[in-house]
Short mmCIF file of C-alpha atoms and ligand atoms in Angstrom, two decimals:
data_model
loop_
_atom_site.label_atom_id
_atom_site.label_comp_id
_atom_site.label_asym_id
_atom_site.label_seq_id
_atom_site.Cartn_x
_atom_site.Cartn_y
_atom_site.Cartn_z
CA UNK M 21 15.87 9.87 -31.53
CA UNK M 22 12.60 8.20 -31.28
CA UNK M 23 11.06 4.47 -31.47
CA UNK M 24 7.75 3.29 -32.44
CA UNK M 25 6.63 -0.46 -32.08
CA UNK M 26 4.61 0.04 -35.28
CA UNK M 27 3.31 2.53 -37.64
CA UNK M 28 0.52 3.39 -34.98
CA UNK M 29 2.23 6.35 -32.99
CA UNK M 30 1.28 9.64 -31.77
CA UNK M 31 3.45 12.69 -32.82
CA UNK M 32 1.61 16.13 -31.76
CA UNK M 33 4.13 18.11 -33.25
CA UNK M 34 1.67 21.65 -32.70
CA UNK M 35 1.98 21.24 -29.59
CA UNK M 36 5.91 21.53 -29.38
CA UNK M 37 6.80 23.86 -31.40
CA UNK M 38 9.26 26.19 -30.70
CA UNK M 39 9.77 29.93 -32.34
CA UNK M 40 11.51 29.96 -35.93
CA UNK M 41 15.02 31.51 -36.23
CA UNK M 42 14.54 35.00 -37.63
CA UNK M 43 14.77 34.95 -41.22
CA UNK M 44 17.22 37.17 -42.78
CA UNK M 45 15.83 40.09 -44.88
CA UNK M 46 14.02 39.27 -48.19
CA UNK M 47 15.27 35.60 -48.19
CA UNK M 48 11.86 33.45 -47.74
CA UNK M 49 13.27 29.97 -48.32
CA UNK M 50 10.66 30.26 -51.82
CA UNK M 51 7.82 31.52 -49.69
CA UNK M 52 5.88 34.83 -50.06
CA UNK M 53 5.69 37.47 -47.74
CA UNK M 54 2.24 36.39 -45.99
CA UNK M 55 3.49 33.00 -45.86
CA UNK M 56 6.80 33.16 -44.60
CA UNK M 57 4.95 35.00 -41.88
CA UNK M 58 2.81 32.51 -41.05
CA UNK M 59 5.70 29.66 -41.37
CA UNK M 60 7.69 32.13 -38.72
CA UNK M 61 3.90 32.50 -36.48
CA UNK M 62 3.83 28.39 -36.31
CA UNK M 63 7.45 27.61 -35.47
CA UNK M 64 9.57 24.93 -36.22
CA UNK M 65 9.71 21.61 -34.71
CA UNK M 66 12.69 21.13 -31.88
CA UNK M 67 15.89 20.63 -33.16
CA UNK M 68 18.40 18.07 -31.61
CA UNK M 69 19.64 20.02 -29.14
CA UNK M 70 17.50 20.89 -26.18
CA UNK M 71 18.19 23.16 -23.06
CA UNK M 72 15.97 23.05 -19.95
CA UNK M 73 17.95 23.65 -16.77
CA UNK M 74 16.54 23.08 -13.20
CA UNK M 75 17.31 25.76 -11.14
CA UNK M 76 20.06 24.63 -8.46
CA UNK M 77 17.71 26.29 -5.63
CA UNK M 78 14.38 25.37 -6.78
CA UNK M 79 13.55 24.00 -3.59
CA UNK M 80 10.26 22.67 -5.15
CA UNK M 81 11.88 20.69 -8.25
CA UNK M 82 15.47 19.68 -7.32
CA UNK M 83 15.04 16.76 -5.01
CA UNK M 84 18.78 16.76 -4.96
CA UNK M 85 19.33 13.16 -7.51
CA UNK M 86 22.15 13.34 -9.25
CA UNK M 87 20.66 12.18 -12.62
CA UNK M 88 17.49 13.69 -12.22
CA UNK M 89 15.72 15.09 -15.40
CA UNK M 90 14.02 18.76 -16.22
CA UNK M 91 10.19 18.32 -16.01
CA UNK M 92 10.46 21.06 -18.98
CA UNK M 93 12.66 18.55 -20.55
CA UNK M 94 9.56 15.31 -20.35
CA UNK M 95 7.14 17.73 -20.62
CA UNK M 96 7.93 18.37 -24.21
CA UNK M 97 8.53 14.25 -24.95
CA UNK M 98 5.39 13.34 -23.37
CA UNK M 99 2.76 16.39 -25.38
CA UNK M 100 4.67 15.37 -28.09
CA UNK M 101 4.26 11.32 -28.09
CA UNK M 102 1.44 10.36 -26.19
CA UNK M 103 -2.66 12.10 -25.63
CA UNK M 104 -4.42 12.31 -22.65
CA UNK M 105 -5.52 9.03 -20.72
CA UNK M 106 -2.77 7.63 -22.58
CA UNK M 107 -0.07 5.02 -20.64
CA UNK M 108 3.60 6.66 -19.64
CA UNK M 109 6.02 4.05 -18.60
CA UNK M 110 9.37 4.78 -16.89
CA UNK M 111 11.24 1.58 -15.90
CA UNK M 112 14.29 3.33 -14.61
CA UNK M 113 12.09 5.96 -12.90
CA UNK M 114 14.60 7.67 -10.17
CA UNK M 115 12.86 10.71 -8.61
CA UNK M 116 9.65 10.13 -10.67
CA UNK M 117 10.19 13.44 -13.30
CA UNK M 118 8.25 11.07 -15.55
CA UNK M 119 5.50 10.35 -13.46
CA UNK M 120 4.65 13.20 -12.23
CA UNK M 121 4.61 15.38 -15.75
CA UNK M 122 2.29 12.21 -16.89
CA UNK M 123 0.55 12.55 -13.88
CA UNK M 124 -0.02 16.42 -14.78
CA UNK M 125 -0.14 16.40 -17.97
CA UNK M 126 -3.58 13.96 -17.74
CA UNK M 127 -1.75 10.74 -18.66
CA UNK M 128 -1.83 7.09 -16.69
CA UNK M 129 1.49 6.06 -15.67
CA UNK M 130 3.84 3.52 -14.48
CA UNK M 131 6.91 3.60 -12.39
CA UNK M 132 9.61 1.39 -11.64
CA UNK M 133 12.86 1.07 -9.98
CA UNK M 134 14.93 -0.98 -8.28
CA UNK M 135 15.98 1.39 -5.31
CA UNK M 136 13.67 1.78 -2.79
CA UNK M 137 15.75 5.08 -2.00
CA UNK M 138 14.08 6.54 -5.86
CA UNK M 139 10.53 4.97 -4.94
CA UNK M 140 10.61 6.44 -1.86
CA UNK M 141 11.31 10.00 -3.37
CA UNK M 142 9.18 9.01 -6.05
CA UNK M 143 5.75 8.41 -3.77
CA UNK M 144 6.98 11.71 -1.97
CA UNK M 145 7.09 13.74 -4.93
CA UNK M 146 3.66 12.01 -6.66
CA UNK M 147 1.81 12.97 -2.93
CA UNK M 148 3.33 16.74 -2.90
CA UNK M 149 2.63 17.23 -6.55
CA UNK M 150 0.21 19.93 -5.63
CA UNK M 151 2.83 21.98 -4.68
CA UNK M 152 5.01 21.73 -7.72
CA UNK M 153 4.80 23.90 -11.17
CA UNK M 154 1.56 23.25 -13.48
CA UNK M 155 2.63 22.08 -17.03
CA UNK M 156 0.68 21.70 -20.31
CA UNK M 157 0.12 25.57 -20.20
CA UNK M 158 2.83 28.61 -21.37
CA UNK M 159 3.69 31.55 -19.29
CA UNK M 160 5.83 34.59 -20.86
CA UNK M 161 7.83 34.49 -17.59
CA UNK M 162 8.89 31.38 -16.15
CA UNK M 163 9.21 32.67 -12.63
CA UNK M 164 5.46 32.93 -12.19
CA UNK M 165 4.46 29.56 -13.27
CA UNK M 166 1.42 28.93 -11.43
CA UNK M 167 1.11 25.63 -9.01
CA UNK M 168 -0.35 22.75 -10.47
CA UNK M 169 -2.96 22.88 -7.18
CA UNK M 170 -4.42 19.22 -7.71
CA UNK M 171 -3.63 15.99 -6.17
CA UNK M 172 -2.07 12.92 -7.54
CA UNK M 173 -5.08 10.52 -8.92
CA UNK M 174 -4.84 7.41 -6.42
CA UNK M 175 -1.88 4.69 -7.19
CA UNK M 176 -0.36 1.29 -5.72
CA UNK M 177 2.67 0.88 -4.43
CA UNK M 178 4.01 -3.11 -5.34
CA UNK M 179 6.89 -4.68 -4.72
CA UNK M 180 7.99 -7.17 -7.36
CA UNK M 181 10.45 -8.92 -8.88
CA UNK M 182 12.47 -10.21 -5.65
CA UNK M 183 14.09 -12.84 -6.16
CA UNK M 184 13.27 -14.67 -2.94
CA UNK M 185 10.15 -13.49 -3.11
CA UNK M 186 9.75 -15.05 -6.55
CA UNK M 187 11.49 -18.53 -4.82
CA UNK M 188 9.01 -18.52 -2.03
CA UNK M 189 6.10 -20.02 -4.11
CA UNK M 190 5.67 -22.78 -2.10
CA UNK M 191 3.95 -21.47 1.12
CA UNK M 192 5.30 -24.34 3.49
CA UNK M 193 8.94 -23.35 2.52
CA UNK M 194 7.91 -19.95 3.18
CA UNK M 195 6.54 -20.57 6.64
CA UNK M 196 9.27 -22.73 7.53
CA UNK M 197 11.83 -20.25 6.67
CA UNK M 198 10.10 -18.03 8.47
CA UNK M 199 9.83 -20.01 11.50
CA UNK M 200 13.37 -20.84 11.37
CA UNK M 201 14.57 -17.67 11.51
CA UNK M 202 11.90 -17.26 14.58
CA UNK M 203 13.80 -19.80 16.27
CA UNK M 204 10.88 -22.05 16.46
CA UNK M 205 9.85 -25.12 14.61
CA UNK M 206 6.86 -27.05 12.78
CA UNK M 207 4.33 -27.34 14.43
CA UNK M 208 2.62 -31.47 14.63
CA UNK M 209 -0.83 -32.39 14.25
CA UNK M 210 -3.60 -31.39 11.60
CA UNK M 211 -3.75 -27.14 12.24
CA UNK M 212 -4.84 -25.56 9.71
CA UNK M 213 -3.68 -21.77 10.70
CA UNK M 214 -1.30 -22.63 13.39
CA UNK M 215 2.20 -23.45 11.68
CA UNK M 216 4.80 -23.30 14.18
CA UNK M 217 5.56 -24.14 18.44
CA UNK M 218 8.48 -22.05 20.49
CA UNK M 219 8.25 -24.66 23.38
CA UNK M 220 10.35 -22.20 25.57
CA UNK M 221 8.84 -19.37 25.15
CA UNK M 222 5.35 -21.35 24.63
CA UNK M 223 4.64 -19.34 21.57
CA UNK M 224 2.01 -20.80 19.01
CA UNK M 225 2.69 -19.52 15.63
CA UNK M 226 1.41 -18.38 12.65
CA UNK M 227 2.93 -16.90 9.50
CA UNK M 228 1.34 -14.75 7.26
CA UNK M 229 1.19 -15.33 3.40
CA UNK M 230 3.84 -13.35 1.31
CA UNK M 231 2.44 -10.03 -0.44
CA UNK M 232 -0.78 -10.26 1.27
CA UNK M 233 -1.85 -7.61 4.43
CA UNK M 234 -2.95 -9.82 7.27
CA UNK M 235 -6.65 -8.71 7.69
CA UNK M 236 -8.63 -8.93 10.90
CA UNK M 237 -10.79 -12.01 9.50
CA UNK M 238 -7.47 -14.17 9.23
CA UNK M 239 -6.71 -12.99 13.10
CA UNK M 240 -10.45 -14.36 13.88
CA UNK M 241 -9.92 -17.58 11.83
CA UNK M 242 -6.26 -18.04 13.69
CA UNK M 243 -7.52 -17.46 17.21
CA UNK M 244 -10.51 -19.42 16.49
CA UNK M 245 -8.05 -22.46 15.81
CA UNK M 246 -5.73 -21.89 18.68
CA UNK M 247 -8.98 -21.55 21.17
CA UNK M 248 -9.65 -25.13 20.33
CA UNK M 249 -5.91 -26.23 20.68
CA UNK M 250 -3.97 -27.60 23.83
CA UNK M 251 -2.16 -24.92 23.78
CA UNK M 252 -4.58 -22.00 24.32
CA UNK M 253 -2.87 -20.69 27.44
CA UNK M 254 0.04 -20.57 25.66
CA UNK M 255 1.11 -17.21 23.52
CA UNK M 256 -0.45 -16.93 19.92
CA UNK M 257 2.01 -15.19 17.89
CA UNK M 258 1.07 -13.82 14.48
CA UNK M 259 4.04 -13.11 12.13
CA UNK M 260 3.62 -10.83 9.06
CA UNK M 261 4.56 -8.60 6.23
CA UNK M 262 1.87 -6.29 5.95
CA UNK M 263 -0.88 -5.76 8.14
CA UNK M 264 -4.65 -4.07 6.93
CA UNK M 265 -5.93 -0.89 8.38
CA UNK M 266 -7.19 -1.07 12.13
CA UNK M 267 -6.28 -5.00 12.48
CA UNK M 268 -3.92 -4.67 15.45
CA UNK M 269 -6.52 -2.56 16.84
CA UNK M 270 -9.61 -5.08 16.04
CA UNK M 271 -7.33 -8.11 17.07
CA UNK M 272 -6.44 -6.50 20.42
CA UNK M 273 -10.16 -6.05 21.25
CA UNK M 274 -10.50 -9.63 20.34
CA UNK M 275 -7.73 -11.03 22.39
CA UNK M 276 -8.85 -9.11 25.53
CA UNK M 277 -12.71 -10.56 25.16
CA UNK M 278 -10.92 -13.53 25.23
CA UNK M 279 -9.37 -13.50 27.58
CA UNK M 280 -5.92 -15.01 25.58
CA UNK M 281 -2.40 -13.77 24.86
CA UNK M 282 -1.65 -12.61 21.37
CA UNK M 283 1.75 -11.14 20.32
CA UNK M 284 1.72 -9.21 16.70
CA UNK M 285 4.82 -9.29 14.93
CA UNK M 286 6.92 -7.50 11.57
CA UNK M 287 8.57 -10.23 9.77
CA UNK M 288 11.97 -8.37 8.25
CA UNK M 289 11.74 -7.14 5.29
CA UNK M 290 11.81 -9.74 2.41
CA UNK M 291 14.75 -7.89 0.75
CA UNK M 292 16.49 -7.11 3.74
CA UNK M 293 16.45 -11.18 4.49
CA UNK M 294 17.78 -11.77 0.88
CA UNK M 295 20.47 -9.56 1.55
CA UNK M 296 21.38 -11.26 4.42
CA UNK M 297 21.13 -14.77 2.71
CA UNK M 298 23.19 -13.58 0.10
CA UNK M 299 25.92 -12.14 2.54
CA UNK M 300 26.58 -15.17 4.96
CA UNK M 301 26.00 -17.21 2.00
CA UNK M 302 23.69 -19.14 3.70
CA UNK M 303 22.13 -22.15 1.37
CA UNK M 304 17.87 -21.71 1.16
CA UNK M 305 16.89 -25.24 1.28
CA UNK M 306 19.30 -25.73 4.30
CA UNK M 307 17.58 -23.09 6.36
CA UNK M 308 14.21 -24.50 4.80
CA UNK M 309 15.02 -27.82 6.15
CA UNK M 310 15.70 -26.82 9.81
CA UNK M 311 19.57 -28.09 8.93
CA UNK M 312 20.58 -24.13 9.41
CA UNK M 313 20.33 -21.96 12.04
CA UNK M 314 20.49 -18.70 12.37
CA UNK M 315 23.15 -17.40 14.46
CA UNK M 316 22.47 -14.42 17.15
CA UNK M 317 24.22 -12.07 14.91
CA UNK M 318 22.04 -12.37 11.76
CA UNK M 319 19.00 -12.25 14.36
CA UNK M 320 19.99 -9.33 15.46
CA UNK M 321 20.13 -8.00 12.14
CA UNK M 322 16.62 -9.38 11.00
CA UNK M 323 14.39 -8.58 14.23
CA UNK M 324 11.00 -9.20 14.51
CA UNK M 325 9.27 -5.63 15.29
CA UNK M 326 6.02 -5.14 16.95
CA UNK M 327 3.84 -3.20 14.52
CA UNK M 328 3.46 1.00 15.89
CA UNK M 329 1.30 2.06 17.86
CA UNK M 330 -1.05 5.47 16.80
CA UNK M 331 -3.64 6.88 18.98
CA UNK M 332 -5.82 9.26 17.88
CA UNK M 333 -8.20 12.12 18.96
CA UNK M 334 -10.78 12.35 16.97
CA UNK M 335 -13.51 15.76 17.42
CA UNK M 336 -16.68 16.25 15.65
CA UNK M 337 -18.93 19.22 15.01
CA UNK M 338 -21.40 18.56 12.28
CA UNK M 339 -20.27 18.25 9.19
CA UNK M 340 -17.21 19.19 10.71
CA UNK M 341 -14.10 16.49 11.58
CA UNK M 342 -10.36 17.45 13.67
CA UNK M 343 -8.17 14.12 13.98
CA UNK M 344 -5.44 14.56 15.71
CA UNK M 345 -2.54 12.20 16.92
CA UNK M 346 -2.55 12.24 19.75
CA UNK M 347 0.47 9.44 20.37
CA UNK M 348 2.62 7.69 17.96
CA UNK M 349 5.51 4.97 18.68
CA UNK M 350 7.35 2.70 17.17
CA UNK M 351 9.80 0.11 18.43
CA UNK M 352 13.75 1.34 17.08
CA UNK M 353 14.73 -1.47 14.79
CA UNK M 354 17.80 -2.44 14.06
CA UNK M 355 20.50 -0.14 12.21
CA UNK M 356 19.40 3.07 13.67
CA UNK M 357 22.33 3.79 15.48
CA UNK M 358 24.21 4.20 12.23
CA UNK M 359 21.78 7.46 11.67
CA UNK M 360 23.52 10.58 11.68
CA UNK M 361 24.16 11.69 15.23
CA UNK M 362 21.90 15.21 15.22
CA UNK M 363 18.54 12.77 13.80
CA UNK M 364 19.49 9.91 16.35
CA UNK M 365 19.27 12.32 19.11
CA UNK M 366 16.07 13.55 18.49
CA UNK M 367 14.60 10.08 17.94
CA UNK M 368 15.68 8.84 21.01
CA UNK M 369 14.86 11.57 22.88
CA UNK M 370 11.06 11.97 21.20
CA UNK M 371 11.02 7.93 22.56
CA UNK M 372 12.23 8.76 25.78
CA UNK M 373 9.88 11.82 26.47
CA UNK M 374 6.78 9.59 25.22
CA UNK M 375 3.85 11.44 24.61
CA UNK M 376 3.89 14.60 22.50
CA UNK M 377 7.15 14.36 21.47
CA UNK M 378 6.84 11.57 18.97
CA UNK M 379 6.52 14.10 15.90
CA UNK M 380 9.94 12.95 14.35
CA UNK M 381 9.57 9.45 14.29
CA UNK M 382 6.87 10.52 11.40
CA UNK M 383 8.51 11.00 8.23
CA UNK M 384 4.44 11.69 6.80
CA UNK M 385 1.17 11.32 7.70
CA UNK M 386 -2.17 11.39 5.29
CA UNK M 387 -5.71 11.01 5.55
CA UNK M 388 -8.37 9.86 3.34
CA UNK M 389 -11.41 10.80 4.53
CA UNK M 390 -14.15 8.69 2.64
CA UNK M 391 -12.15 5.38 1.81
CA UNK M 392 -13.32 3.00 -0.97
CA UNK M 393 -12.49 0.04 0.87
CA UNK M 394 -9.62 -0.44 -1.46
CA UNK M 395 -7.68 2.22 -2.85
CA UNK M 396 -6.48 5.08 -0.51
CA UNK M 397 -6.43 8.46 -1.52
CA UNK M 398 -4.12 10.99 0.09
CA UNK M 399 -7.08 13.46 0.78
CA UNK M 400 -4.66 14.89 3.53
CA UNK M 401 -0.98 14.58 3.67
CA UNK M 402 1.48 16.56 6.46
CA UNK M 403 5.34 16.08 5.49
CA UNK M 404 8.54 16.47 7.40
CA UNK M 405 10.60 17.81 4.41
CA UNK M 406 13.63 16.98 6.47
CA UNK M 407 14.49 13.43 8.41
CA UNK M 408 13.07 14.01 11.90
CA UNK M 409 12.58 17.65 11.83
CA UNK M 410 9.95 17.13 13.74
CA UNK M 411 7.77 19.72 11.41
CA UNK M 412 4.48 18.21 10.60
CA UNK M 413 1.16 19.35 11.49
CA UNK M 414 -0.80 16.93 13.81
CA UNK M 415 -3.79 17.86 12.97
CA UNK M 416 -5.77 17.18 10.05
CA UNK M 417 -9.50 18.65 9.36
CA UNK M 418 -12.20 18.09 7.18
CA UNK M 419 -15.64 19.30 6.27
CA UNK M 420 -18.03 16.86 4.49
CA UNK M 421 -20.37 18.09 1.91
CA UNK M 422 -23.12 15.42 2.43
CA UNK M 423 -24.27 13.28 5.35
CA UNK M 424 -23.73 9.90 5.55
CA UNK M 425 -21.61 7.26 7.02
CA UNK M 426 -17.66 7.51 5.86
CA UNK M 427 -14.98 4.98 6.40
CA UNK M 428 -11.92 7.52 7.37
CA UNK M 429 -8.28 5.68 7.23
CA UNK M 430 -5.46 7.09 8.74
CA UNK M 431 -1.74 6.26 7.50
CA UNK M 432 1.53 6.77 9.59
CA UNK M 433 5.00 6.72 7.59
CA UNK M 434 7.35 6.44 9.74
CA UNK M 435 11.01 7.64 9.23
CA UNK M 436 12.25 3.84 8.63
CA UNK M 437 9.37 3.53 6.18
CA UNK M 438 7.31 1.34 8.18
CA UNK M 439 3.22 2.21 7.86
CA UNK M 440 1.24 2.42 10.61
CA UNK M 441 -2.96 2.41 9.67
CA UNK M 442 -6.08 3.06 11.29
CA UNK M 443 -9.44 2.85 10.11
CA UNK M 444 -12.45 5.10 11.80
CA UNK M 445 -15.91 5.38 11.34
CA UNK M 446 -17.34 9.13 11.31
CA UNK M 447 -21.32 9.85 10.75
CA UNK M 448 -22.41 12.98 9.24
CA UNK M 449 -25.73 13.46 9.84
C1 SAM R 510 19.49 7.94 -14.19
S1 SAM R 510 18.39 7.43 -12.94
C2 SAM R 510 16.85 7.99 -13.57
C3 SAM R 510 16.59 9.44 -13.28
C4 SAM R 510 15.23 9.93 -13.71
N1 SAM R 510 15.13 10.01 -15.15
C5 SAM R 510 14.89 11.28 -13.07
O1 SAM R 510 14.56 12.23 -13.75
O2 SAM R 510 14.92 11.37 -11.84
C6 SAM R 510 18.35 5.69 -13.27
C7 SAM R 510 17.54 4.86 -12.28
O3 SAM R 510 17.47 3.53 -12.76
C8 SAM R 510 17.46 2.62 -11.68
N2 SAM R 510 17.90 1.34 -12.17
C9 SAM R 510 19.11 0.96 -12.63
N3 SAM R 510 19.10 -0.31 -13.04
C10 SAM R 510 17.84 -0.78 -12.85
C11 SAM R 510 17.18 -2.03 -13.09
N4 SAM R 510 17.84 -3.04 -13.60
N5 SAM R 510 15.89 -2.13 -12.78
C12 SAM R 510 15.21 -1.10 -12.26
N6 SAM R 510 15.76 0.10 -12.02
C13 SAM R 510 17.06 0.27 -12.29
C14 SAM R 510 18.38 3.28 -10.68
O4 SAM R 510 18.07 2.85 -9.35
C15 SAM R 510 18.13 4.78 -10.89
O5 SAM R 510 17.19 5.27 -9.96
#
C-alpha cells in the first residue's frame, strides 16, 4: 500500500523492477515473439509480497533491534518514491534503516524517536555508514556487495518535544527549579547573570538557558558580573546543559588570571528530572516556588556532574597532524553500579589506574579537522563496538591539502553519553 498527499508523487517504477515469471511456451499474454521478449527483458513491477532477509550474523547490518528493517527492504521503497536531494522522513526511526539508505541513496533525511536507546544506535550507525553495504547499484552475488566507502553528510542531533522542557518557557521558573534542586535559593539585588546564593557553601550561581551550549562569552559576561559583586571571594558556580567546544578550557584560563574560584557544573538531564518529577509525584509550581524540597534521595539520583576532562597531545610535521589523547576522565554519575559487573570492573579500574587506562570510559571519539564554526563533521571517528571494550584507537591523523589556518574540534562520547569537546588551532603553512 502506498499514500500520496496529492496527485504530485514520484513513482520510479524502472528502477524497481524485478525479473518476469517465465512465461510458459507459446502463450504471450497477446504479445509477439520480439515483444514478449522485451516485456520479460524489463520485468514486472513488485508484487505484494516481498522477501529481503538480514543475515542473523551480518555483523555489519544486524544491530541486534528486534523490529529492525532490511536496508534491501527501504532500499526498494525509497528508489521507488522519492529522487535524489529529495526529503525521507522516519518518525518512528529505531536503528535508523531509513536514514541511512536515504543517506546512501543521495536523499536528505529526518529521524525521530522517542528512545534515546534507537537515537543512540541511530547516530552510531549514520557515523559508521562507511563501513556498511553500498546501495542504489546491483551485484549478481550478494556476498560481494561492495562498501558504501563515504561518510554521512553532516547532521544535528535535537532534542524536542519534552514535556518539561516545553513547560520551562519561562526562564525564571527554569532557574529557580534549577536552583532548588541545587539546594540554593534566589539570589537579591539587581544581577543580571548571577541568579542564585548557597550561603553555606558560599556558592554564587548561575544557570544556563535550556537548549542552548553555554559558550565562553556567557562565562566572560558571568564572571565579569560576579567580579563587581560582594561576593567575589566567594565560589562562582555555573550550572548547565550543554557546554560549547573548549569553554571549560577557555573559562579555566580565565578564572586562574583572575585570580577567582569557578566551579563548572552538568545540570541532570532534563528527561531524567521529568522522570523523577513524575515518579515522586512531586507538583512543578511547588518546587518552583521554593515550597518543595528535594529530599537527599532524589539528589542523589539527579547529581550535578563536573563536565570531563580530555587532554590532548597534539604533533605536527608540515602538512602533517597526530592528536592523540593523551588523558580522558569523567566523574561516575549516578546509576553505574547497576552496569553489568564485567563493564563496571573495567570502568572502575581504568578510573583508578588514571592515566592511560581511561580507553573504556570512551564509547567514541571523532575529529573534524577544519570546523565551520557550526556544524561538525565526523572527519575521524574511532568506535568501541562493545561497552567498555576498551578498543579504540587513540590516535587520530591527518594530512592537509592546503595551508592555512584550521579550527580542529575534538569530541569525546563517553559510555554514559555525555560529550566532552575541545577546540584547537593548527597552522599549515
Ligand atoms: C518498530 S521500531 C522501528 C524500527 C525501524 N523501522 C528499523 O528498521 O530499525 C518503532 C520505533 O518507534 C519508536 N516509537 C514508538 N512510539 C513513538 C512515539 N510516539 N514517538 C516517537 N517514537 C516512537 C520506538 O521507540 C521504536 O524505536
Amino acid at each position: 500500500m502506498w499514500y500520496s498527499k496529492s496527485d504530485n508523487y514520484t513513482f520510479n517504477d524502472d528502477l524497481i523492477r524485478v525479473p518476469s515469471e517465465v512465461h510458459i511456451g507459446g502463450f504471450h499474454g497477446g504479445l509477439d515473439e520480439k515483444s514478449a521478449e522485451e516485456y520479460m527483458k524489463k520485468g514486472k513491477i513488485p508484487e505484494d509480497w516481498w522477501y529481503f532477509p538480514i543475515a542473523k550474523r551480518s555483523k555489519i547490518e544486524n544491530l541486534g533491534c528486534p523490529t529492525q528493517k532490511p536496508e534491501k527492504l527501504l532500499e526498494r521503497i525509497i528508489l521507488a518514491s522519492t529522487n535524489e536531494g529529495d526529503i525521507v522522513a522516519d518518525f518512528f526511526c529505531g536503528s535508523g534503516t531509513t536514514l541511512a539508505v536515504a543517506e546512501k541513496l543521495g536523499r536528505r533525511w529526518i529521524g525521530c524517536d522517542m528512545s534515546k536507546y534507537a537515537i543512540h544506535v541511530t547516530r552510531k550507525r549514520l557515523l559508521d555508514i562507511a563501513n556498511s553495504k553500498a546501495l542504489g547499484i546491483k551485484v549478481k552475488d550478494e556476498s560481494k556487495r561492495p562498501k558504501y566507502g563515504f561518510s554521512a553528510r553532516p547532521f544535528y542531533l535535537i532534542t524536542i518535544g519534552n514535556y518539561l522542557t516545553d513547560k520551562l518557557t519561562n526562564r525564571k521558573e527554569t532557574i529557580n527549579l534549577i536552583l532548588n534542586l541545587y539546594g540554593a535559593s534566589p539570589i537579591k539585588g539587581a544581577f543580571k547573570y548571577l541568579h542564585g546564593i548557597k550561603e553555606k557553601d558560599k556558592e554564587i550561581i548561575h544557570v544556563e538557558h535550556i537548549n542552548y551550549p553555554i559558550t565562553p562569552a556567557e562565562i566572560s559576561t558571568t564572571i565579569e558580573e560576579f567580579k563587581n559583586s560582594p561576593f567575589n571571594d566567594w565560589t562562582l558556580t555555573i550550572l548547565g546543559w550543554d557546554w560549547a567546544p573548549d569553554t571549560f578550557e577557555k573559562a579555566k584560563d580565565e578564572w586562574e588570571k583572575l585570580g577567582i574560584n569557578i566551579k563548572l557544573l552538568h545540570i541532570p538531564p532534563i528527561s531524567k528530572l521529568q522522570d523523577v518529577l513524575k515518579k515522586y509525584k512531586i507538583d512543578l509550581s511547588k518546587v518552583i516556588n521554593f515550597e518543595y524540597a528535594f529530599d537527599e534521595e532524589i539528589r542523589k539520583i539527579l547529581r550535578f556532574i563536573e563536565p570531563g576532562y580530555l587532554k590532548l597531545k597534539v604533533t605536527q610535521n608540515k602538512k602533517y597532524v597526530r592528536i592523540e589523547i593523551e588523558d580522558f576522565w569523567i566523574k561516575l554519575p549516578h546509576g553505574y553500579e547497576d552496569i553489568e559487573e564485567k563493564i563496571r570492573k573495567k570502568i572502575e579500574s581504568s578510573i583508578k589506574e588514571g592515566k592511560k587506562y581511561f580507553l573504556p570510559l570512551i564509547n567514541y571519539w571523532a575529529v573534524d579537522w577544519d570546523y565551520d564554526g557550526k556544524i561538525f563533521k565526523h572527519d575521524f571517528v574511532s568506535f568501541d563496538k562493545k561497552l567498555a571494550e576498551g578498543k579504540i584507537c587513540p590516535i587520530a591523523e591527518h594530512t592537509y591539502e592546503n595551508p592555512g589556518t584550521y579550527r580542529v574540534v575534538v569530541k569525546v562520547i563517553d559510555i554514559f553519553g555525555g560529550e566532552t569537546s575541545k577546540e584547537l588551532t593548527i597552522k599549515v603553512e
